[in-house]
Short mmCIF file of C-alpha atoms in Angstrom, two decimals:
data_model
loop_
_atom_site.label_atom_id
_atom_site.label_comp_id
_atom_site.label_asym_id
_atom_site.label_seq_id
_atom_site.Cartn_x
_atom_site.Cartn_y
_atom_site.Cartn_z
CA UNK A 1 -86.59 22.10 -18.97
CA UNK A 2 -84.12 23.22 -21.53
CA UNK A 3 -82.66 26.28 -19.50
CA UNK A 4 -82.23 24.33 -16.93
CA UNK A 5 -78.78 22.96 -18.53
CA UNK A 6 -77.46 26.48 -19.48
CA UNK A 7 -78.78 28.10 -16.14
CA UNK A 8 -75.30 27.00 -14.41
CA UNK A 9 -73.57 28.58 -17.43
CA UNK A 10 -75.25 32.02 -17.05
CA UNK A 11 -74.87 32.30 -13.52
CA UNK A 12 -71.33 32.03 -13.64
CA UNK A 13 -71.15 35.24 -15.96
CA UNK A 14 -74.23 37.10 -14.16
CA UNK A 15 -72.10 39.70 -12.36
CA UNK A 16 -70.07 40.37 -15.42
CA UNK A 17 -70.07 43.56 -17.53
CA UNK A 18 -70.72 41.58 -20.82
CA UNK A 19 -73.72 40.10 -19.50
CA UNK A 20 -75.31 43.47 -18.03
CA UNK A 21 -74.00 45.12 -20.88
CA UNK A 22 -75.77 42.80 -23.38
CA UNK A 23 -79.16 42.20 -21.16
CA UNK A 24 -79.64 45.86 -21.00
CA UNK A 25 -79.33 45.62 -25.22
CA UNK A 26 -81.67 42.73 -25.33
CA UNK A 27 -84.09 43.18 -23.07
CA UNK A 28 -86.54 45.25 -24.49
CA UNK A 29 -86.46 43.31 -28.09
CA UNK A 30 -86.55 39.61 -26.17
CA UNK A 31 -89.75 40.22 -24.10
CA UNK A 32 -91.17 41.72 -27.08
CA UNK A 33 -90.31 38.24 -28.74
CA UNK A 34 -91.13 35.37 -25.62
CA UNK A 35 -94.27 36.30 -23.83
CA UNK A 36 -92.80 34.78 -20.52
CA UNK A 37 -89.77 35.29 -18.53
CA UNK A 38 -89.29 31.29 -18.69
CA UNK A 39 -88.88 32.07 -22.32
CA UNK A 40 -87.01 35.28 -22.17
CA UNK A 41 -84.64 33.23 -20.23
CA UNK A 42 -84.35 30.44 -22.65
CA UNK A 43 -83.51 33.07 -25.73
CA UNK A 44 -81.00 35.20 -24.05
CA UNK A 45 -79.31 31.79 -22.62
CA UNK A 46 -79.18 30.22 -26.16
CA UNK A 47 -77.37 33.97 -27.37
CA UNK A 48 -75.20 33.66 -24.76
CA UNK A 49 -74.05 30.13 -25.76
CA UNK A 50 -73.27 30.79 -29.36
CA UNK A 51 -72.14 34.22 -29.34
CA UNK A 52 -70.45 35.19 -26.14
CA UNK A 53 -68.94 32.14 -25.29
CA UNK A 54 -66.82 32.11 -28.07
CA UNK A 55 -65.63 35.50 -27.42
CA UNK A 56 -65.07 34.84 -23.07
CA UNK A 57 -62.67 31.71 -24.30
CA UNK A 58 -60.16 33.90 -26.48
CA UNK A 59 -59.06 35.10 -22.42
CA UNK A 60 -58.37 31.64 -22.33
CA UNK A 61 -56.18 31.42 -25.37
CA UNK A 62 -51.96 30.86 -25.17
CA UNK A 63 -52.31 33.83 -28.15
CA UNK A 64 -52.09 36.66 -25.68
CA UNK A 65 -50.59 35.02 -22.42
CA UNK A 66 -50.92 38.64 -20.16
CA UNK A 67 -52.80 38.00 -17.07
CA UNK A 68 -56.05 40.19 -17.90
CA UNK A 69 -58.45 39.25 -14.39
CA UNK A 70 -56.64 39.89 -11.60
CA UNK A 71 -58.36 39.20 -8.02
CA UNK A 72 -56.54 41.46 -5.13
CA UNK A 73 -57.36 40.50 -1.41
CA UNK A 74 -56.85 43.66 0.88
CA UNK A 75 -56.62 43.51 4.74
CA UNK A 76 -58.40 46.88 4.00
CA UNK A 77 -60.11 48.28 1.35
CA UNK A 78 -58.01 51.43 2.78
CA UNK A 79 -55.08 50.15 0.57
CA UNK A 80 -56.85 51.04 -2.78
CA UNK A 81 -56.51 54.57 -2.09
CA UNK A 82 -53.51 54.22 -0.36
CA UNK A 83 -51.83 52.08 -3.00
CA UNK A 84 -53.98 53.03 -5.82
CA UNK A 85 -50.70 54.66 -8.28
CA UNK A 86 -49.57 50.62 -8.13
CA UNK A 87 -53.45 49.63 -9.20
CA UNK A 88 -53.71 52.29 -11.50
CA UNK A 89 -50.34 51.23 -13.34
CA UNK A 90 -52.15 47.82 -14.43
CA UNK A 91 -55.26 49.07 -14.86
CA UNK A 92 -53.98 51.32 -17.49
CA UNK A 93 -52.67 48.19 -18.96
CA UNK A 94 -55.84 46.74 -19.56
CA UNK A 95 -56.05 44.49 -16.31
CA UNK A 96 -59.35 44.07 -14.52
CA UNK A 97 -58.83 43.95 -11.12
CA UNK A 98 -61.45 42.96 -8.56
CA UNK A 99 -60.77 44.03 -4.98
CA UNK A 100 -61.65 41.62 -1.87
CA UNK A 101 -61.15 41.86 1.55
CA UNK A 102 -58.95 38.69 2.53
CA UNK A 103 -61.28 36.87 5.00
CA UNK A 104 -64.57 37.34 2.80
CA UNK A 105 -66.54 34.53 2.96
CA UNK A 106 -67.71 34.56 -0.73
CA UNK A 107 -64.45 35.12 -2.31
CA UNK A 108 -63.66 32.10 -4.87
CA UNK A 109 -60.95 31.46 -6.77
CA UNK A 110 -62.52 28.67 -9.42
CA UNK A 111 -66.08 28.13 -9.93
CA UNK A 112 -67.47 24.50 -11.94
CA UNK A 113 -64.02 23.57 -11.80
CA UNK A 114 -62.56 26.49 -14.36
CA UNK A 115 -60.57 29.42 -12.48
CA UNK A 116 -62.05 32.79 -12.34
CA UNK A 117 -59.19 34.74 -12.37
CA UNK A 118 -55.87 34.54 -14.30
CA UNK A 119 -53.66 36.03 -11.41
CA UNK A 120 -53.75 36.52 -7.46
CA UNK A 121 -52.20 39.77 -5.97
CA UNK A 122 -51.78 39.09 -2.15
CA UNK A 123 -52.10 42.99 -0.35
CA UNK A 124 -53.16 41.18 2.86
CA UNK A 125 -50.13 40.43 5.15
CA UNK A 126 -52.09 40.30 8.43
CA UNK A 127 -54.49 37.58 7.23
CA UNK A 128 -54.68 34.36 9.45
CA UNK A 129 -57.38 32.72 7.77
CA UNK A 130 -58.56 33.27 3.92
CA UNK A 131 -62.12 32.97 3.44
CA UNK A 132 -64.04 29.40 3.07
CA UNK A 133 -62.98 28.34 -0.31
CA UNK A 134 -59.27 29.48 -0.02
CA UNK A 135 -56.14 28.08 2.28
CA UNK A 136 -52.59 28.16 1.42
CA UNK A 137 -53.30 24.69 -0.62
CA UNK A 138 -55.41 26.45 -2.56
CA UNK A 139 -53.15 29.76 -3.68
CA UNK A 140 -50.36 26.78 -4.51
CA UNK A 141 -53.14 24.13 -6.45
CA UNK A 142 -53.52 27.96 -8.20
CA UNK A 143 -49.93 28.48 -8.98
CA UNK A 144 -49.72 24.81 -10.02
CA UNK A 145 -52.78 25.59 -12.53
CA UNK A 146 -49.93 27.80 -14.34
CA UNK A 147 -51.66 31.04 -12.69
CA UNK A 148 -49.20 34.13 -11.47
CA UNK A 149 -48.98 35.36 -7.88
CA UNK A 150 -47.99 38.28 -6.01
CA UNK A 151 -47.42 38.57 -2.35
CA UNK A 152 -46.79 41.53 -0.35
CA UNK A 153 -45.14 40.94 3.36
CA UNK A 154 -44.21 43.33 6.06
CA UNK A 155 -43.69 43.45 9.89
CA UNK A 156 -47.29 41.91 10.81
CA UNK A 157 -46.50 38.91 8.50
CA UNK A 158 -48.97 36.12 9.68
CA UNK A 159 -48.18 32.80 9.54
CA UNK A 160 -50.59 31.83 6.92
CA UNK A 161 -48.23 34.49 4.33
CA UNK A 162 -44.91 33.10 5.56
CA UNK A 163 -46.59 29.23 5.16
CA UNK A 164 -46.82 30.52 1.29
CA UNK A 165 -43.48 32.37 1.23
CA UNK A 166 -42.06 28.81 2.39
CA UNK A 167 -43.66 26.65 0.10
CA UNK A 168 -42.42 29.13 -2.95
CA UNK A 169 -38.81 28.63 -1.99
CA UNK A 170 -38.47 31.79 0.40
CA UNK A 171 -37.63 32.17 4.38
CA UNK A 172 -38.87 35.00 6.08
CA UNK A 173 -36.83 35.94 8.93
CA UNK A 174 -38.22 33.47 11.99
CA UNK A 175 -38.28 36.87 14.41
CA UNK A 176 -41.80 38.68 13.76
CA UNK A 177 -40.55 42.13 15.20
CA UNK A 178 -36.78 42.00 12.69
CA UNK A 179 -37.10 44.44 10.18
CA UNK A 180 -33.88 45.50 8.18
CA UNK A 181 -31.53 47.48 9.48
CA UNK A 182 -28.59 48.98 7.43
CA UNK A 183 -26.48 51.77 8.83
CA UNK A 184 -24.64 52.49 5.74
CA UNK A 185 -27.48 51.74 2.87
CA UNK A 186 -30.18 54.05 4.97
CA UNK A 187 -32.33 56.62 3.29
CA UNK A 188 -32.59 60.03 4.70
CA UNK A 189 -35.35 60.54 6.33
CA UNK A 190 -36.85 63.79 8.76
CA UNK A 191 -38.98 60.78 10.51
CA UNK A 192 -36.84 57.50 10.20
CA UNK A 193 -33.75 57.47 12.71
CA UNK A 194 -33.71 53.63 12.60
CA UNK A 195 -32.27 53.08 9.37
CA UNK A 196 -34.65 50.80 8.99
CA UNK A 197 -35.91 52.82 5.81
CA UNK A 198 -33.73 51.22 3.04
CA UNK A 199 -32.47 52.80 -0.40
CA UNK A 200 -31.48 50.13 -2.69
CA UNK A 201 -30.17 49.84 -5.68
CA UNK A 202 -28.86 45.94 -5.53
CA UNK A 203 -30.89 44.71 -9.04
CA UNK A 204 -30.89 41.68 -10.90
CA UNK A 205 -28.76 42.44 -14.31
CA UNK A 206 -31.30 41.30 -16.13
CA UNK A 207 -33.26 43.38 -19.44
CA UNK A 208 -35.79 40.71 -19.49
CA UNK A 209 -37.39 40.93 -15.65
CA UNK A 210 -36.89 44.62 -15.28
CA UNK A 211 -36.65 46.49 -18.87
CA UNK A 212 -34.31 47.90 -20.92
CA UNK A 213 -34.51 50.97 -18.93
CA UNK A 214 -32.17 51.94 -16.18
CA UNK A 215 -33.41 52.26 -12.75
CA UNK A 216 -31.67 55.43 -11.75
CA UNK A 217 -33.03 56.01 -8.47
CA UNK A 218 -33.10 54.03 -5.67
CA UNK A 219 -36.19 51.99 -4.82
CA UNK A 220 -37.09 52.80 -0.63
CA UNK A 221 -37.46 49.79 1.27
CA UNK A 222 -39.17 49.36 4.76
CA UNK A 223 -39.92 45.92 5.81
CA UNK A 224 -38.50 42.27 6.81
CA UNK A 225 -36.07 40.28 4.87
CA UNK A 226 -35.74 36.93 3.40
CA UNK A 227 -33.64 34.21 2.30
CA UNK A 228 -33.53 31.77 -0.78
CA UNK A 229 -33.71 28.35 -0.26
CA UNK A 230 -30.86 26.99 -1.15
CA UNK A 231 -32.12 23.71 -2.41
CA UNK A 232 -34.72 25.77 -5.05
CA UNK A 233 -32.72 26.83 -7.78
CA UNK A 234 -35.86 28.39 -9.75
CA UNK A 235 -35.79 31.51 -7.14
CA UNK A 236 -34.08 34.86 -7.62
CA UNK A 237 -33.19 37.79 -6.02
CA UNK A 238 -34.28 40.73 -7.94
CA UNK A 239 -33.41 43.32 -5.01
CA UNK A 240 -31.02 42.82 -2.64
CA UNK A 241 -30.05 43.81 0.70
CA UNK A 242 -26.21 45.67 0.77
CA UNK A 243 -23.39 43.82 2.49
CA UNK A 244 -23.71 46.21 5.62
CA UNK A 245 -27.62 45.80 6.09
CA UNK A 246 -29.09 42.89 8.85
CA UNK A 247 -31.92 42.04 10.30
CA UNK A 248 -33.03 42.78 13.66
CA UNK A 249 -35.78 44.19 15.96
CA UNK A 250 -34.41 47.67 16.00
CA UNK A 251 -35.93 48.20 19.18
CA UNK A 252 -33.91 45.88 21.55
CA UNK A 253 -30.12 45.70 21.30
CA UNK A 254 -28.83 42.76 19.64
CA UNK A 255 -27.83 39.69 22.11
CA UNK A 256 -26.76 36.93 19.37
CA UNK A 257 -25.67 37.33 15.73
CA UNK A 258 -28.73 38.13 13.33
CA UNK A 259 -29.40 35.23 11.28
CA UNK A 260 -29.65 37.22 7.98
CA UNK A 261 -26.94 39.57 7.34
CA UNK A 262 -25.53 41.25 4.47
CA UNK A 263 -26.56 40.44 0.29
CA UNK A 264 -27.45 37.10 1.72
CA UNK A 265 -30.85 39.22 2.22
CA UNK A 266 -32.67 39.25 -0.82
CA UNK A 267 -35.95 42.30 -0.23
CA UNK A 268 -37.66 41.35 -3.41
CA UNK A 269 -37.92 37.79 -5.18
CA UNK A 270 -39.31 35.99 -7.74
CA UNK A 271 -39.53 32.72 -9.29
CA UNK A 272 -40.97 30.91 -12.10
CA UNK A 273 -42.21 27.67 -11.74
CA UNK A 274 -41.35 24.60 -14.25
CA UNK A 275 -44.37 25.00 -15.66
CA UNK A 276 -43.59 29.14 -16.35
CA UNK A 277 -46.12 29.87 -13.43
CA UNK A 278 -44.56 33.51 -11.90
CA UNK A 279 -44.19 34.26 -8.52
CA UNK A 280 -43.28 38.28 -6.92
CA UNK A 281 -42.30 37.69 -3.14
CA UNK A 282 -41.82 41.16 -1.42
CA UNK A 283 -41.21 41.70 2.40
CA UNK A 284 -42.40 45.36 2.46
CA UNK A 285 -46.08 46.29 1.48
CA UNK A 286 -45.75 49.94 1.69
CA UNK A 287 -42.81 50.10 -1.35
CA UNK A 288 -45.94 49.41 -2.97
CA UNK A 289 -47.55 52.93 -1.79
CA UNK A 290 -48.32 55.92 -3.19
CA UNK A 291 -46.12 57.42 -0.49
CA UNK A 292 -43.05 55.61 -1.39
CA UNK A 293 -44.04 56.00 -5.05
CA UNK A 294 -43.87 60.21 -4.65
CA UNK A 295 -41.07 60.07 -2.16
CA UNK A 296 -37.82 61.85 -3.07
CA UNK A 297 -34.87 59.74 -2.15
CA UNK A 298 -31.28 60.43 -0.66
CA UNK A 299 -29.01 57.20 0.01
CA UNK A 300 -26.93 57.65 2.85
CA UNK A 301 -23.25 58.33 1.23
CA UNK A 302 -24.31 59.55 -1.95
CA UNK A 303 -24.46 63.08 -2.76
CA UNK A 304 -27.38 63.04 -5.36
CA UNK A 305 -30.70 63.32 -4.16
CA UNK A 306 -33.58 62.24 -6.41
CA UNK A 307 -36.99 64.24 -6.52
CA UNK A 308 -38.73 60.26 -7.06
CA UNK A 309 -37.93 57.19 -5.78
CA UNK A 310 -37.23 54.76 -8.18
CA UNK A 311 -40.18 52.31 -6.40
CA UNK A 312 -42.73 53.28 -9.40
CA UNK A 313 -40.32 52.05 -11.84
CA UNK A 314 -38.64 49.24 -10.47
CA UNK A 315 -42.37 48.01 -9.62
CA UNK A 316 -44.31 48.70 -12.67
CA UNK A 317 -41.43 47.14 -15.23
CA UNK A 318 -41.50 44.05 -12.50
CA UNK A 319 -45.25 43.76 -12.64
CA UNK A 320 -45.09 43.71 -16.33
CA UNK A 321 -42.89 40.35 -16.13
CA UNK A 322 -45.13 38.42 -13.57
CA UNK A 323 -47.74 38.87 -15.74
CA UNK A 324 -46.10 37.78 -19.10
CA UNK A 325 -46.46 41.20 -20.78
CA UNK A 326 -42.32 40.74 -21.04
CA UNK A 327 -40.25 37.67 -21.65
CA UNK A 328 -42.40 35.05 -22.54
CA UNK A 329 -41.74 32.92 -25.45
CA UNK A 330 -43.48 30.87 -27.79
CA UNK A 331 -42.44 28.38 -30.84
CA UNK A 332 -44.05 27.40 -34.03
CA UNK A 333 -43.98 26.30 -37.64
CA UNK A 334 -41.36 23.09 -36.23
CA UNK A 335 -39.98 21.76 -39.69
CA UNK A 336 -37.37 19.53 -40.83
CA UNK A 337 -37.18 17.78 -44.27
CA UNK A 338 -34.07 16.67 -46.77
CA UNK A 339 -31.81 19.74 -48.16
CA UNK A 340 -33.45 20.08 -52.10
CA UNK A 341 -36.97 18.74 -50.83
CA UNK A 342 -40.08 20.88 -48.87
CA UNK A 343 -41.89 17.98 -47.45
CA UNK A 344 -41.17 16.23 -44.06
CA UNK A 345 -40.77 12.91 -44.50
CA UNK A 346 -41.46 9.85 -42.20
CA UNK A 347 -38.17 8.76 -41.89
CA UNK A 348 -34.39 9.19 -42.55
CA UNK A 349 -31.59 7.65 -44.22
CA UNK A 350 -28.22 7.63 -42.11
CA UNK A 351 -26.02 10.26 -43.87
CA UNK A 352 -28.99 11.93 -45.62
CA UNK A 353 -28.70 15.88 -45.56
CA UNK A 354 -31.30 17.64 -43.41
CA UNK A 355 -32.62 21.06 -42.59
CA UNK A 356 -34.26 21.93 -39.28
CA UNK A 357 -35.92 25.42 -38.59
CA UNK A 358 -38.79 27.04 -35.75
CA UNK A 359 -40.31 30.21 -35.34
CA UNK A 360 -39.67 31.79 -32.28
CA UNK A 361 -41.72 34.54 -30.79
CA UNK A 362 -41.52 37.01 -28.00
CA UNK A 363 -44.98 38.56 -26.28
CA UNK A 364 -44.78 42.41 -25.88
CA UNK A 365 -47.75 43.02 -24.01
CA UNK A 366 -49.66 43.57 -27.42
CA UNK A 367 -48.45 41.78 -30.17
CA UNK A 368 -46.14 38.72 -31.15
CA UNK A 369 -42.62 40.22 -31.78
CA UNK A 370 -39.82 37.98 -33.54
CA UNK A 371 -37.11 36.96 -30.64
CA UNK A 372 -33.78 37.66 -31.77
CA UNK A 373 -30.92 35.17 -29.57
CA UNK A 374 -27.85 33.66 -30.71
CA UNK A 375 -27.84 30.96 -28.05
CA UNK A 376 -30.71 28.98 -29.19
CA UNK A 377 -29.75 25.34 -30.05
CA UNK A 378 -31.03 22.01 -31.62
CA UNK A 379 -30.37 18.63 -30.09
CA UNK A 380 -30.13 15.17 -32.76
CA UNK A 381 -31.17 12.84 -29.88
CA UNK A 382 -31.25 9.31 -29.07
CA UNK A 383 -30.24 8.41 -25.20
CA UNK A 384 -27.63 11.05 -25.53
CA UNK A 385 -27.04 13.93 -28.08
CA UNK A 386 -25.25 12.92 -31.87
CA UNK A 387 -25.70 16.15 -33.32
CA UNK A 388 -25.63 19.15 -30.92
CA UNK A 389 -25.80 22.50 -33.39
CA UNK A 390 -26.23 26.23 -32.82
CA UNK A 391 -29.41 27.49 -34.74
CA UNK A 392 -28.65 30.55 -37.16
CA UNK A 393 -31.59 33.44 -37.56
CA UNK A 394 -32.61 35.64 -40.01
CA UNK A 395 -33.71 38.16 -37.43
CA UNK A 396 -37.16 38.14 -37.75
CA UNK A 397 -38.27 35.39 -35.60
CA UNK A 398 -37.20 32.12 -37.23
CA UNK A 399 -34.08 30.03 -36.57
CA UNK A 400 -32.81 27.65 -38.86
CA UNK A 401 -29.48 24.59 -39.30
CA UNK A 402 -28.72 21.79 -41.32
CA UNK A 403 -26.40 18.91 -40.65
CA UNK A 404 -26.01 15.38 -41.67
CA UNK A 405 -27.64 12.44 -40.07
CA UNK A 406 -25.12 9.99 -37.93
CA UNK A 407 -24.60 6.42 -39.64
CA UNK A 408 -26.52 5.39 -36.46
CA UNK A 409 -30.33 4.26 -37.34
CA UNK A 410 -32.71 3.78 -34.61
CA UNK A 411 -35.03 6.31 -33.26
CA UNK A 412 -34.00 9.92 -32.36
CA UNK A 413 -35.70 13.27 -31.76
CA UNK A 414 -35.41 16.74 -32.08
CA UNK A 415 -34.83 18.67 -29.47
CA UNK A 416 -34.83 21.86 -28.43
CA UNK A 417 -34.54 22.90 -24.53
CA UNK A 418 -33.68 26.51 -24.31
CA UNK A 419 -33.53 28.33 -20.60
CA UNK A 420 -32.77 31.62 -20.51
CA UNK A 421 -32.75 34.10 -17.46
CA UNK A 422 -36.12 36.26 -17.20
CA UNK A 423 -37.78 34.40 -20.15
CA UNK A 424 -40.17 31.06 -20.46
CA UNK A 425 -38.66 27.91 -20.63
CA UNK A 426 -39.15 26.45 -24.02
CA UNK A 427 -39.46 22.63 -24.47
CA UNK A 428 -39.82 21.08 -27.96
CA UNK A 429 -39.93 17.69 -29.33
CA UNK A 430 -40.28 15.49 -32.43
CA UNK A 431 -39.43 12.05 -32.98
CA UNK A 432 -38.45 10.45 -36.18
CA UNK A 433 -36.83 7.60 -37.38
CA UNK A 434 -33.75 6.54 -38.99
CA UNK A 435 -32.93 3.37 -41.11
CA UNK A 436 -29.94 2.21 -42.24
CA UNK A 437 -29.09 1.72 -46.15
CA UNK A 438 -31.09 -0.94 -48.32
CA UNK A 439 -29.33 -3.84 -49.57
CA UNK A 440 -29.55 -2.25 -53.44
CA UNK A 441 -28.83 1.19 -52.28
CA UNK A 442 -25.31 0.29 -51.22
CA UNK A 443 -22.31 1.69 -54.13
CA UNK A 444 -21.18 -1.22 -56.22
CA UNK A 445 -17.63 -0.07 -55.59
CA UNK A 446 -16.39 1.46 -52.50
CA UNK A 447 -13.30 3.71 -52.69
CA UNK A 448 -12.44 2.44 -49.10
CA UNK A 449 -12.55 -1.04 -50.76
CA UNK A 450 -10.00 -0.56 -53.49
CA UNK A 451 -7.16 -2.28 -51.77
CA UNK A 452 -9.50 -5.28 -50.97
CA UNK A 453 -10.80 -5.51 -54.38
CA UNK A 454 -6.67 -5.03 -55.77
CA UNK A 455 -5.50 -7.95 -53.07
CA UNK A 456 -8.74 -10.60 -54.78
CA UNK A 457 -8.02 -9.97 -58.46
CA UNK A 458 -4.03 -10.06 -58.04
CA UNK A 459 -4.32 -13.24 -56.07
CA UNK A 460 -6.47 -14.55 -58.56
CA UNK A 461 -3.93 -13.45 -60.72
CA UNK A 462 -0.77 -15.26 -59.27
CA UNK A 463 -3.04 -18.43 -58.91
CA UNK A 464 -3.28 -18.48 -62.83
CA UNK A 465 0.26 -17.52 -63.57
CA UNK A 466 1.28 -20.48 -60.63
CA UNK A 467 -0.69 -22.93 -62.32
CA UNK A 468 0.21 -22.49 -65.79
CA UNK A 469 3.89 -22.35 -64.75
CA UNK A 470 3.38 -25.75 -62.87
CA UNK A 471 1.56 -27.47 -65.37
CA UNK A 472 3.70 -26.30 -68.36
CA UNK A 473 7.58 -26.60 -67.07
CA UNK A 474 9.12 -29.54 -67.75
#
């Protein structure tokens, strides 16, 4: 009867490592101890609970946000070979990816309500139907869940893939055979006379989404285009299209304008969702191969030829921001208190002297490393901001300011929205109080009162003077 309420438990982590790894270690010292397999059962079960447990739920923890399980759906299991420099890039990284084809029946994204996985790479762009458990509802409720998603799109683009594009903010070019073209952007090619193989070199400026690191070479490109919603501001083209590129079916002539011409075409995308969810939207599954990956690269124009595309970089240092091994933030150690005192206290004074400082932290794929900005800022808030101040650092992760409390009591809060390009969003609030002054904390004498006090004592004054004058003179 008793393993009958950790049975579920176990056979959740049955075809994991840790669990054939430790049966295999415990096997021949628990049947020596439980002469049953009921029993056997029972013991290994109660290990489970109190020692492994504890360890499966650090993958769980906000300490080291990187994506670790990764499920990848394949229209083939082809692709792992033919892809497998892009799977070997996060493997070395510590991922743990677990190949599926796309329409399996037994694939499963959550199990007893908990999700299996931490991220969703999308290899599959010829999928109509997902298997049982999984619909485009599903990948979104995922993304929702504050999971990270990858999507790769090219030519054969089903409906179910552009349904998801859609819903993340990005328009796939409505013509299934338009791929883009670019006369002027092309790659030289001995196989390619379409142009339709792209060299670009259109990136986001941005350290935080693709590294430090200059991309020298261009990344190749074959596939369809996209646009940005225009009513989603939270998308962002990380490659772009050049001005002369379109797109087209480059085997019929063109008998109306395209509808997506020139930068307007973003090739790669990304967003992150309010709730710092990532999303990598590409329209060209084979920039993703080993073949592109090895390719030497020529743009059209240009007289330097490269002996590597830059596809391996651009890709890898891309990957390594979807799944919050760069730019993702985190705040602690909040604190405010009076200037002279260490403790917070439970409310203000107006006009008392304060000091506000956090910790802020940036994840490097490893470790916690101190963030170093000069834009962060601290709100003094009630219904609008009083006190709006730029918090100084000391470089090594913590940001500090002091002001003085308005002569407005009521209830405010701290606040601290910072938004920066390529990094987590970071919300923080505190509430606290402010009261005005006590009747017997008041000065006795006010320097702004002086003239009043001068105007009541000479007026007493002249009263005196008038009445001794009237009463006295004859």
């Amino acid at each position: 009867m008793p393993t009958a309420g950790i049975e579920p438990l176990t056979s959740c982590l049955r075809n994991s490592a840790i669990y054939q790894l430790c049966w295999a270690l415990l096997r021949l010292f628990v049947f020596a101890l439980a002469p049953t397999q009921k029993m056997s059962k029972l013991i290994f079960s109660i290990f489970l609970t109190f020692t492994l447990i504890p360890l499966l739920c650090t993958s769980f923890s906000s300490d080291t946000p990187s994506d670790r399980r990764v499920l990848v759906l394949l229209d083939d299991f082809a692709l792992k070979s033919s892809h497998s420099l892009f799977f070997n890039s996060l493997l070395s990284r510590g991922f743990d990816l677990d190949f599926k084809l796309a329409d399996d029946p037994k694939i499963s994204l959550q199990r007893y309500g908990h999700y299996l996985y931490d991220a969703l790479i999308l290899f599959c762009p010829s999928v109509e139907r997902f298997g049982v458990s999984i619909d485009a509802a599903a990948i979104l409720n995922f993304v929702d869940s504050g999971h990270d998603l990858i999507v790769a799109a090219d030519s054969n683009a089903s409906d179910l893939i552009r349904e998801i594009a859609t819903e993340s903010g990005v328009d796939f070019d409505e013509d299934p055979a338009a791929l883009v073209i670019d006369h002027s952007g092309y790659a030289f090619s001995a196989t390619e006379g379409d142009h339709t193989l792209i060299a670009s070199d259109n990136f986001i400026k941005s350290d935080a989404i693709l590294g430090s690191k200059n991309i020298e070479a261009p990344v190749l490109f074959q596939g369809i285009g996209h646009s940005l919603n225009p009513s989603n501001s939270l998308v962002l083209k990380v490659l772009s299209a050049s001005p002369s590129a379109y797109s087209a079916n480059p085997k019929s002539k063109l008998t109306s304008p395209p509808s997506l011409t020139g930068s307007t075409i973003s090739l790669v995308s990304v967003i992150q969702a309010r709730n710092n969810a990532r999303i990598l939207i590409s329209g060209s599954l084979s920039m993703f191969s080993n073949r592109f990956f090895r390719s030497g690269v020529q743009k059209a124009g240009s007289p330097t030829k490269h002996d590597r595309s830059g596809n391996e970089q651009f890709l890898t240092e891309i990957s390594k921001w979807v799944f919050h091994e760069r730019g993702h933030l985190k705040a602690v150690s909040v604190q405010h208190h009076k200037i002279g005192e260490a403790d917070e206290p439970a409310m203000y004074r107006v006009n008392d002297d304060l000091e506000y400082s956090v910790e802020i932290y940036e994840w490097s794929g490893t470790t916690w490393e101190p963030y170093v900005a000069d834009d962060v800022q601290v709100q003094f808030y009630m219904m609008s901001p009083y006190v709006l101040k730029t918090l100084s650092t000391d470089n090594k992760g913590r940001y500090f300011t002091s002001f003085k409390v308005p002569d407005v009591y009521g209830v405010f809060q701290f606040k601290v929205e910072y938004q920066k390009l390529g990094y987590t969003s970071l919300s923080l609030s505190k509430q606290i109080p402010v009261r005005p002054f006590r009747h017997n904390e008041y000065e006795r004498f006010i320097p702004a009162a002086y003239p009043y006090y001068g105007a009541a004592f000479s007026m007493m004054a002249g009263f005196f003077i008038f009445t001794a004058v009237h009463l006295y003179n004859k």
